[in-house]
PDB file of C-alpha atoms in Angstrom:
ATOM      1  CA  UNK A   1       9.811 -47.815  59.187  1.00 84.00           C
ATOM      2  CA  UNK A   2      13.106 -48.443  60.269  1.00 92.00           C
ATOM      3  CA  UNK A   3      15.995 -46.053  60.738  1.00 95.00           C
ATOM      4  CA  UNK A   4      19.711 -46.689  59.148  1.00 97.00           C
ATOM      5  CA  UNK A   5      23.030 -45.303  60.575  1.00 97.00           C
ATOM      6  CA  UNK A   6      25.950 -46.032  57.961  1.00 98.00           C
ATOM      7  CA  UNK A   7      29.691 -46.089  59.263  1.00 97.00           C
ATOM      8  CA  UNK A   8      33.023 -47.447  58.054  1.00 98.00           C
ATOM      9  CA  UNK A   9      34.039 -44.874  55.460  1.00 97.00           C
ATOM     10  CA  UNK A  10      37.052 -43.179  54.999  1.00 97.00           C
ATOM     11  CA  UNK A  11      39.912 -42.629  52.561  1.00 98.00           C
ATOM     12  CA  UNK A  12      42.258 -45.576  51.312  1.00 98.00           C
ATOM     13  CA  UNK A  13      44.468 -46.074  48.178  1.00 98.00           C
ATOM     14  CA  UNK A  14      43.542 -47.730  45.386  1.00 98.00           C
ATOM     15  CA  UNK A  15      43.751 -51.573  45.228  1.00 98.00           C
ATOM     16  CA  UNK A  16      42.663 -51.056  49.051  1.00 98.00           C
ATOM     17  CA  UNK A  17      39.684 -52.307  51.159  1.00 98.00           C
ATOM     18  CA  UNK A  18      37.567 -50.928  53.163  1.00 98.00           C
ATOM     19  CA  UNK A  19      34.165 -52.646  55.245  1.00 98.00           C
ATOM     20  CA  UNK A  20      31.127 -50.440  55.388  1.00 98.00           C
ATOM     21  CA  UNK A  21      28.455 -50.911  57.880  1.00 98.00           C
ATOM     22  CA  UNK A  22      24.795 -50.112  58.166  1.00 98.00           C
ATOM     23  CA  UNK A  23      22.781 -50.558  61.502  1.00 98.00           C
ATOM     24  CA  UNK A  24      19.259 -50.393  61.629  1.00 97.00           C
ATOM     25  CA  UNK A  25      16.758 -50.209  64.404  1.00 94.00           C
ATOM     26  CA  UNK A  26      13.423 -51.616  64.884  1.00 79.00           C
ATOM     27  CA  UNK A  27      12.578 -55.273  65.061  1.00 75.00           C
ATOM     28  CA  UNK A  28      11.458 -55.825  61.663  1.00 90.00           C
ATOM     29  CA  UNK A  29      15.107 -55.847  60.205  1.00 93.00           C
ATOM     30  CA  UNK A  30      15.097 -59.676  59.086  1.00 93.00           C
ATOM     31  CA  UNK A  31      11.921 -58.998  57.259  1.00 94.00           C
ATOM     32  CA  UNK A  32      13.803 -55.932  54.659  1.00 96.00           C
ATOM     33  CA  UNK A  33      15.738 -56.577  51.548  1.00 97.00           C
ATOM     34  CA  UNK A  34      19.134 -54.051  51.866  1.00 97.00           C
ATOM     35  CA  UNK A  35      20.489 -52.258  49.574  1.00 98.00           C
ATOM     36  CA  UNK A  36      23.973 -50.157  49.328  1.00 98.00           C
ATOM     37  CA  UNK A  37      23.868 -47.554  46.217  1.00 98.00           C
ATOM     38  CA  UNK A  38      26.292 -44.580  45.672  1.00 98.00           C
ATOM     39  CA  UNK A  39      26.406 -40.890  44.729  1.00 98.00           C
ATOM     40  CA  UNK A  40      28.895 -38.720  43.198  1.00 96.00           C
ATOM     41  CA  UNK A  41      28.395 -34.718  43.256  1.00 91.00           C
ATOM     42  CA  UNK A  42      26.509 -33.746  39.861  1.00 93.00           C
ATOM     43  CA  UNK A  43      25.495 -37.721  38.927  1.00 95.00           C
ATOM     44  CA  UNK A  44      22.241 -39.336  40.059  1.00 96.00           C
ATOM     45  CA  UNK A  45      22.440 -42.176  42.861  1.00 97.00           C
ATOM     46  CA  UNK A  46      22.840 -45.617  41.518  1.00 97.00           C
ATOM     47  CA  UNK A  47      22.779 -49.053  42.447  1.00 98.00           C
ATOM     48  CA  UNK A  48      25.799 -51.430  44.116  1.00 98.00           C
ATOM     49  CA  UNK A  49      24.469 -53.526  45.138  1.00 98.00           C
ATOM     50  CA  UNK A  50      21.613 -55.415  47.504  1.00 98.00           C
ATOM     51  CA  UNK A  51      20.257 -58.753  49.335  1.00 98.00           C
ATOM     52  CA  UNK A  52      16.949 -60.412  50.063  1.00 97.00           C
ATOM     53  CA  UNK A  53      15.516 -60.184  53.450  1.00 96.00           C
ATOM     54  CA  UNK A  54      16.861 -63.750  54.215  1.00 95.00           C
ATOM     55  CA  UNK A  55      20.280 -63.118  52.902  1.00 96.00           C
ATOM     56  CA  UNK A  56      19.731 -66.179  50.511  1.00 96.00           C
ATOM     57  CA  UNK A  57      20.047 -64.104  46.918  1.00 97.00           C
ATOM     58  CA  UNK A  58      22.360 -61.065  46.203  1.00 98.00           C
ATOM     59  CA  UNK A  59      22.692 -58.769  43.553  1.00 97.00           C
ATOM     60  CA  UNK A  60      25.780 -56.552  42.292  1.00 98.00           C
ATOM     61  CA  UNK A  61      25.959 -54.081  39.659  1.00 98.00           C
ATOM     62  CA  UNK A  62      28.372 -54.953  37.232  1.00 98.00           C
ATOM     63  CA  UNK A  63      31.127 -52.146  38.305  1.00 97.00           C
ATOM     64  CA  UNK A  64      31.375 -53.869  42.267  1.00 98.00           C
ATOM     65  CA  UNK A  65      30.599 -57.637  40.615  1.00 98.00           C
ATOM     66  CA  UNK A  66      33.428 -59.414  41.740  1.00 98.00           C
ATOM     67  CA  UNK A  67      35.120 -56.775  44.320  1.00 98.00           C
ATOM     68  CA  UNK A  68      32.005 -56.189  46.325  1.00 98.00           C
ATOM     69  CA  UNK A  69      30.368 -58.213  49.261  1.00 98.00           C
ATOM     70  CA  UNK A  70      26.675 -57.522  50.249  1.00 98.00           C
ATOM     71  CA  UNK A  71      26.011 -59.495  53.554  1.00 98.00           C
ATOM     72  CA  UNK A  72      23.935 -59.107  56.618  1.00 98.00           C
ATOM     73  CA  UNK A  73      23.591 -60.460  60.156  1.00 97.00           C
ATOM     74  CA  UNK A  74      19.815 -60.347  60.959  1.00 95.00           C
ATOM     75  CA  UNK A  75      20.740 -61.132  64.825  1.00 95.00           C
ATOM     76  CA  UNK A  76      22.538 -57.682  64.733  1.00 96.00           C
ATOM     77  CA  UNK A  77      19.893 -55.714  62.827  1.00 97.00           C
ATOM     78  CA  UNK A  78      23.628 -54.761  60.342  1.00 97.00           C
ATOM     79  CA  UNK A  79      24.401 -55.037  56.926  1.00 98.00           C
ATOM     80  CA  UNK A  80      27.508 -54.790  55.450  1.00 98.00           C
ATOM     81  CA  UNK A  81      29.323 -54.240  52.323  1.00 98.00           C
ATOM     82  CA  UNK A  82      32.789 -55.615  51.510  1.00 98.00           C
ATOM     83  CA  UNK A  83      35.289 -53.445  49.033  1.00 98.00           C
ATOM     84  CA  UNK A  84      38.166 -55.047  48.047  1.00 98.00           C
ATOM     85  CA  UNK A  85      40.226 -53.734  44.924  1.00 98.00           C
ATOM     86  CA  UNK A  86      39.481 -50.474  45.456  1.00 98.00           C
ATOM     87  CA  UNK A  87      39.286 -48.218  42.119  1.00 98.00           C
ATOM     88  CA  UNK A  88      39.577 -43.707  42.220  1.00 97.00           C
ATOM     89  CA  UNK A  89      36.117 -44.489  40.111  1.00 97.00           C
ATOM     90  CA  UNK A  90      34.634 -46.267  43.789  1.00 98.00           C
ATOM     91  CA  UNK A  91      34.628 -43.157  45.175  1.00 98.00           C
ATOM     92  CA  UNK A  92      31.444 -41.636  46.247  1.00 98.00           C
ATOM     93  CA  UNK A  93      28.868 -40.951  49.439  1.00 98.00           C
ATOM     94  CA  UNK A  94      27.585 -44.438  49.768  1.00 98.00           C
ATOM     95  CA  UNK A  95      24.059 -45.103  50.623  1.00 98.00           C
ATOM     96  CA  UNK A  96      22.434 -47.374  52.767  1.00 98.00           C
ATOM     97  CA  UNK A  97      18.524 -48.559  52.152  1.00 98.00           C
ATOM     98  CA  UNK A  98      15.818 -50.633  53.438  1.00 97.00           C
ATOM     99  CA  UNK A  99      12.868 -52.099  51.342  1.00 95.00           C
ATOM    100  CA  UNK A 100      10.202 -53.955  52.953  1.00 93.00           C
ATOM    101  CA  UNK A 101       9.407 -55.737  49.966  1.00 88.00           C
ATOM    102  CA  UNK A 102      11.797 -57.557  47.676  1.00 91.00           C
ATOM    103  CA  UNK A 103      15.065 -56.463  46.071  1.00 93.00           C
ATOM    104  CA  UNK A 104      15.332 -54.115  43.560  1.00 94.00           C
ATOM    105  CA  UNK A 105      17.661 -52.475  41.657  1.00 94.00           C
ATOM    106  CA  UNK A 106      15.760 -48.910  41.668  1.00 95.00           C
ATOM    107  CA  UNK A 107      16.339 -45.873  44.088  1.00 93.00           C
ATOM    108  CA  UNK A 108      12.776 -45.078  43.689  1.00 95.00           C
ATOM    109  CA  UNK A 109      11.499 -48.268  45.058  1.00 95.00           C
ATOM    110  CA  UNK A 110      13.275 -47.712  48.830  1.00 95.00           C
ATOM    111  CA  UNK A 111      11.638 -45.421  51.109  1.00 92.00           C
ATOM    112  CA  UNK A 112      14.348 -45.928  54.303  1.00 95.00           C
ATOM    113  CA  UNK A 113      17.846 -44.858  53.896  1.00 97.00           C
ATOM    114  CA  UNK A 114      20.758 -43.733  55.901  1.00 97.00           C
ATOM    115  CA  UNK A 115      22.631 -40.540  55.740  1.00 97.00           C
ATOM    116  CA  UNK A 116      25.637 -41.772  53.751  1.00 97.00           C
ATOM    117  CA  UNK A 117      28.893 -42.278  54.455  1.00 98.00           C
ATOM    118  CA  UNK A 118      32.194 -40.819  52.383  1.00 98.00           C
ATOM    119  CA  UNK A 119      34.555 -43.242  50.762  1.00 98.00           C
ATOM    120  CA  UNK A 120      37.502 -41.888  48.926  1.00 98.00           C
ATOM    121  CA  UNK A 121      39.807 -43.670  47.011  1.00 98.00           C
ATOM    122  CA  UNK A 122      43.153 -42.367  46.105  1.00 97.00           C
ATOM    123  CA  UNK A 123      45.455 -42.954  43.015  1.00 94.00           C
TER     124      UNK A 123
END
């Protein structure tokens, strides 16, 4: 098990950026694929994005692919996820999870997540 504490959300206008973060504790960290997915009121959570354990392969939907970073830094048990070109459509609580097998793409499949942080984004 390992527990996640998400941080770095906030309000910004669109064509903004904003850096979220997602600490975890426990020692294992380097040995979970992350994963950042995000929920509006009244839709079902779904997938932004996510990285292997090693940070070597990294995934994006296709509404963050090419204005969304996934990274991590296993020496600070963090992973992060870089918005840039911020759309109103971005916003949402976003979600951060921990799988201790490989990536995937499905909520279902990741049994540790954080309690979500708020990102806004303003027309």
């Amino acid at each position: 098990q390992v527990q996640l504490v998400e941080s770095g959300g906030g309000l910004v206008q669109a064509g903004g950026s904003l850096t979220l973060s997602c600490a975890a504790s426990g020692r294992t960290f380097s040995s979970y694929a992350m994963a950042w997915f995000r929920q509006t009121p009244g839709k079902e959570r779904e997938f932004a994005a996510a990285i292997s354990s090693s940070g070597s392969f990294t995934y994006y939907a296709d509404s963050v692919k090419g204005r969304f970073t996934i990274s991590r830094d296993n020496a600070k048990n963090t992973v992060y996820l870089q918005m840039n070109s911020l759309k109103p459509e971005d916003t949402a609580v976003y979600y951060c999870a921990a799988r201790s097998r490989g990536t995937s793409f499905s909520l279902n499949d990741y049994s540790n997540w954080g309690q979500g942080t708020q990102v806004t984004v303003s027309s």
